[in-house]
Coordinates of C-alpha atoms in Angstrom, one line a residue:
M24 CA -67.7 -70.5 44.7
R25 CA -67.4 -67.8 41.7
K26 CA -66.7 -64.4 43.1
S27 CA -70.1 -62.3 43.6
K28 CA -70.9 -59.5 41.1
P29 CA -72.0 -56.2 41.6
A30 CA -74.6 -54.1 39.9
A31 CA -74.7 -53.7 36.5
M32 CA -76.1 -50.7 34.5
C33 CA -79.8 -52.4 32.7
M34 CA -82.8 -51.2 30.7
A35 CA -86.1 -53.0 30.2
T36 CA -85.9 -55.1 26.8
Q37 CA -88.9 -53.4 25.8
D38 CA -87.5 -49.6 26.6
I39 CA -83.9 -51.0 24.6
H40 CA -86.2 -51.6 21.4
V41 CA -87.3 -47.8 21.7
L42 CA -83.9 -46.6 22.3
L43 CA -82.5 -48.4 19.1
T44 CA -85.5 -47.7 16.7
H45 CA -84.6 -43.6 17.3
S46 CA -80.8 -44.2 17.0
V47 CA -80.0 -46.8 15.0
P48 CA -80.4 -46.3 10.8
G49 CA -82.8 -48.5 9.2
Y50 CA -83.0 -50.7 12.7
L51 CA -85.2 -53.8 12.6
P52 CA -86.6 -55.3 15.4
G53 CA -86.0 -58.7 14.5
F54 CA -82.4 -58.5 13.5
D55 CA -79.5 -60.2 15.4
G56 CA -76.4 -59.6 15.6
L57 CA -74.2 -56.2 15.1
Q58 CA -75.6 -52.9 13.6
R59 CA -73.9 -49.9 12.8
I60 CA -74.7 -47.0 14.7
N61 CA -74.8 -43.2 14.7
T62 CA -72.6 -42.4 17.7
N63 CA -73.9 -38.7 18.6
I64 CA -77.9 -39.9 18.2
F65 CA -77.1 -42.9 20.4
G66 CA -75.7 -40.6 23.0
S67 CA -78.5 -38.1 22.7
C68 CA -81.5 -40.7 22.9
L69 CA -79.6 -42.3 26.0
D70 CA -79.1 -39.5 27.9
A71 CA -83.1 -38.9 27.1
Q72 CA -84.0 -41.8 28.4
K73 CA -81.7 -41.7 31.8
D74 CA -84.9 -42.4 33.7
L75 CA -84.8 -46.0 32.5
I76 CA -81.4 -47.1 33.5
A77 CA -81.4 -49.3 36.6
Y78 CA -78.6 -50.7 37.9
I79 CA -79.4 -54.4 39.1
P80 CA -77.5 -56.7 41.2
R81 CA -75.6 -59.4 38.2
V82 CA -76.8 -62.1 40.0
D83 CA -80.7 -61.4 39.2
C84 CA -80.6 -60.6 35.3
E85 CA -78.1 -62.8 34.2
S86 CA -80.5 -65.0 33.6
D87 CA -83.6 -62.3 32.9
P88 CA -84.3 -61.5 29.4
S89 CA -86.9 -59.2 30.3
Y90 CA -83.9 -57.0 31.1
R91 CA -80.4 -56.3 28.9
Q92 CA -77.0 -55.3 30.6
F93 CA -75.2 -52.6 28.8
I94 CA -71.5 -54.2 27.8
L95 CA -68.7 -51.9 26.6
Y96 CA -67.3 -54.0 23.6
G97 CA -63.8 -52.5 22.9
V98 CA -61.4 -53.7 20.0
I99 CA -57.7 -52.5 20.3
R100 CA -56.1 -51.6 16.8
S101 CA -52.6 -50.9 16.8
F102 CA -51.4 -48.3 13.8
D103 CA -49.5 -50.8 12.0
G104 CA -53.0 -52.8 11.1
K105 CA -52.5 -55.5 14.2
V106 CA -55.7 -56.2 16.1
L107 CA -55.3 -57.1 20.2
V108 CA -57.0 -60.6 21.0
Y109 CA -57.1 -62.5 24.2
N110 CA -58.6 -65.7 25.6
R111 CA -61.0 -65.8 28.4
Q112 CA -60.9 -67.6 31.5
A113 CA -59.8 -71.3 31.2
K114 CA -62.2 -74.1 32.6
G115 CA -62.9 -74.2 36.2
S116 CA -61.6 -70.5 37.1
T117 CA -63.5 -68.9 39.5
S118 CA -63.4 -65.6 37.4
G119 CA -65.6 -64.5 34.6
D120 CA -68.6 -66.1 32.8
N121 CA -68.1 -69.6 32.9
R122 CA -70.2 -69.5 29.8
L123 CA -67.6 -68.1 27.7
E124 CA -65.1 -70.3 29.1
G125 CA -61.9 -70.3 26.9
A126 CA -63.0 -68.3 24.2
A127 CA -61.0 -66.2 21.8
S128 CA -62.0 -62.6 21.7
I129 CA -61.2 -59.0 20.5
G130 CA -63.5 -57.1 22.5
F131 CA -62.4 -55.5 25.5
G132 CA -64.6 -54.1 28.4
G133 CA -67.3 -55.2 30.5
H134 CA -70.3 -54.4 32.5
I135 CA -71.2 -50.3 33.4
E136 CA -71.1 -50.7 36.8
L137 CA -72.6 -48.5 39.7
C138 CA -69.2 -46.5 40.2
D139 CA -69.1 -45.5 36.6
N140 CA -72.8 -43.6 36.9
T141 CA -72.8 -39.9 36.2
E142 CA -75.8 -37.4 35.7
F143 CA -75.4 -38.2 31.3
P144 CA -75.6 -42.3 30.6
S145 CA -73.5 -41.6 27.5
R146 CA -70.5 -40.1 29.8
T147 CA -70.5 -43.0 32.1
L148 CA -70.1 -45.4 29.4
S149 CA -66.9 -43.7 28.5
N150 CA -66.4 -43.3 32.5
S151 CA -66.8 -46.9 32.9
F152 CA -64.5 -48.1 29.5
K153 CA -61.4 -46.3 30.7
R154 CA -62.0 -47.8 34.0
E155 CA -62.2 -51.0 32.5
L156 CA -59.2 -51.0 30.3
E157 CA -57.3 -49.9 33.2
E158 CA -58.5 -52.9 35.1
E159 CA -57.8 -55.3 32.6
L160 CA -54.5 -54.1 30.7
Y161 CA -51.1 -52.8 32.1
H162 CA -50.6 -50.3 29.7
M163 CA -47.9 -47.5 30.9
N164 CA -50.0 -44.7 30.0
V165 CA -50.7 -45.9 26.5
F166 CA -54.4 -45.4 27.2
E167 CA -54.1 -42.0 28.1
D168 CA -56.6 -39.5 25.8
C169 CA -53.6 -38.1 23.6
H170 CA -52.4 -41.5 22.8
Y171 CA -55.4 -43.3 20.9
N172 CA -58.5 -42.3 18.9
K173 CA -61.7 -43.9 19.9
Y174 CA -64.9 -44.5 17.9
T175 CA -68.2 -46.2 18.8
V176 CA -69.3 -48.0 16.0
G177 CA -72.1 -50.2 16.6
I178 CA -74.6 -52.4 18.7
I179 CA -74.8 -55.7 19.4
H180 CA -78.3 -56.9 20.1
S181 CA -79.0 -61.0 19.8
K182 CA -80.4 -64.1 20.8
A183 CA -78.3 -66.4 19.7
S184 CA -77.1 -67.5 22.9
E185 CA -77.9 -66.9 27.2
V186 CA -75.5 -64.9 27.3
D187 CA -76.3 -62.8 24.3
A188 CA -80.0 -62.4 25.6
V189 CA -79.3 -60.3 28.4
H190 CA -76.8 -58.5 27.2
L191 CA -76.7 -54.9 24.8
G192 CA -72.7 -54.5 23.1
V193 CA -72.0 -51.2 22.9
V194 CA -69.0 -51.6 20.3
V195 CA -65.9 -49.2 20.1
F196 CA -63.2 -49.2 18.3
V197 CA -59.5 -48.1 20.1
D198 CA -57.0 -46.9 17.4
L199 CA -53.7 -46.4 19.0
L200 CA -51.5 -43.6 17.4
A201 CA -48.1 -44.0 15.8
D202 CA -46.5 -42.2 18.2
S203 CA -48.0 -43.9 21.1
R204 CA -44.9 -45.3 22.2
E205 CA -42.4 -44.0 19.1
V206 CA -41.8 -48.0 18.7
P207 CA -43.4 -50.9 16.2
I208 CA -46.1 -52.8 18.2
T209 CA -44.9 -56.1 17.7
D210 CA -43.7 -57.1 21.1
I211 CA -46.4 -56.6 23.6
T212 CA -44.1 -56.8 26.8
S213 CA -40.8 -55.8 25.9
K214 CA -41.8 -52.5 23.6
L215 CA -45.4 -51.5 24.4
G216 CA -45.3 -52.7 28.0
L217 CA -48.8 -53.7 27.2
H218 CA -49.9 -57.0 29.4
S219 CA -52.8 -58.4 31.3
R220 CA -53.4 -57.5 34.6
E221 CA -56.1 -59.8 35.1
P222 CA -54.1 -63.3 33.8
E223 CA -56.9 -65.3 34.6
Q224 CA -59.6 -63.4 32.6
V225 CA -57.7 -62.0 29.9
R226 CA -55.3 -64.4 28.7
N227 CA -52.8 -65.2 26.2
L228 CA -52.5 -61.9 24.4
R229 CA -51.5 -61.5 21.5
W230 CA -51.6 -58.9 17.8
L231 CA -52.8 -60.6 14.9
T232 CA -52.9 -59.4 11.8
L233 CA -56.3 -59.2 10.2
D234 CA -56.3 -62.2 8.2
E235 CA -55.1 -64.5 11.8
V236 CA -57.5 -62.7 13.1
K237 CA -60.2 -64.2 10.3
Q238 CA -58.3 -67.7 10.6
Q239 CA -58.6 -67.8 14.5
A240 CA -60.4 -70.5 16.2
G241 CA -63.1 -70.7 19.0
M242 CA -63.8 -66.6 18.7
E243 CA -66.5 -66.0 20.9
S244 CA -69.6 -65.3 19.0
W245 CA -69.8 -61.1 19.3
S246 CA -65.8 -61.0 17.9
K247 CA -67.2 -63.6 14.9
F248 CA -70.3 -60.6 14.2
I249 CA -67.7 -57.9 14.1
I250 CA -64.9 -59.9 12.3
D251 CA -67.7 -60.7 9.7
S252 CA -68.9 -57.3 9.4
G253 CA -65.9 -56.2 7.4
M254 CA -65.9 -53.1 9.9
L255 CA -62.1 -54.3 10.9
E256 CA -61.1 -53.5 7.5
Q257 CA -62.2 -49.9 7.5

């Protein structure tokens, strides 16, 4: 039996379209995939629509496309040009979403939960992302604010799969600074002390070059959207 899931931050699909129309330059309602975003405008619009946000038990919204659950999808990049990659839970695991079993991914983070909630949804997203990093990765203070730069770069809005149809991805780039540990980020466990705190759900952590990321087999759709967009090269 899979573990029960807490309530997730959601917004009705029709309200999502209004949010994106106002905050994504050139937003096309029929577009399927990753769209660049104006970060400040998105945060302001989200805060302005805070009364439209609800926290709904995931058991009720995972298969209901009339709502979209907000997902923070963070891409962690080293100062020497590498991207942190992992594999999701193995087949038959009782953890995670079985629709994503075994997929390779460059996206860390997850659902925004009620424990993350603040008066301002934009701040709630930041709280959630920090919590998710602390839950998924052991990092020896690497993810303290002074050790990385964080950018919200885009929105993933897709109907390509059952998973996509009930989620809205907020894509964040996390760039580690060169002095975060004062060593090259080449060996995760011995030099950076960075490894999975959820070994069933975040498996086979490895740093890959951009060329290696592009050649990685079995990437989940959201990671493919980001890779194909060329954003990783900027």
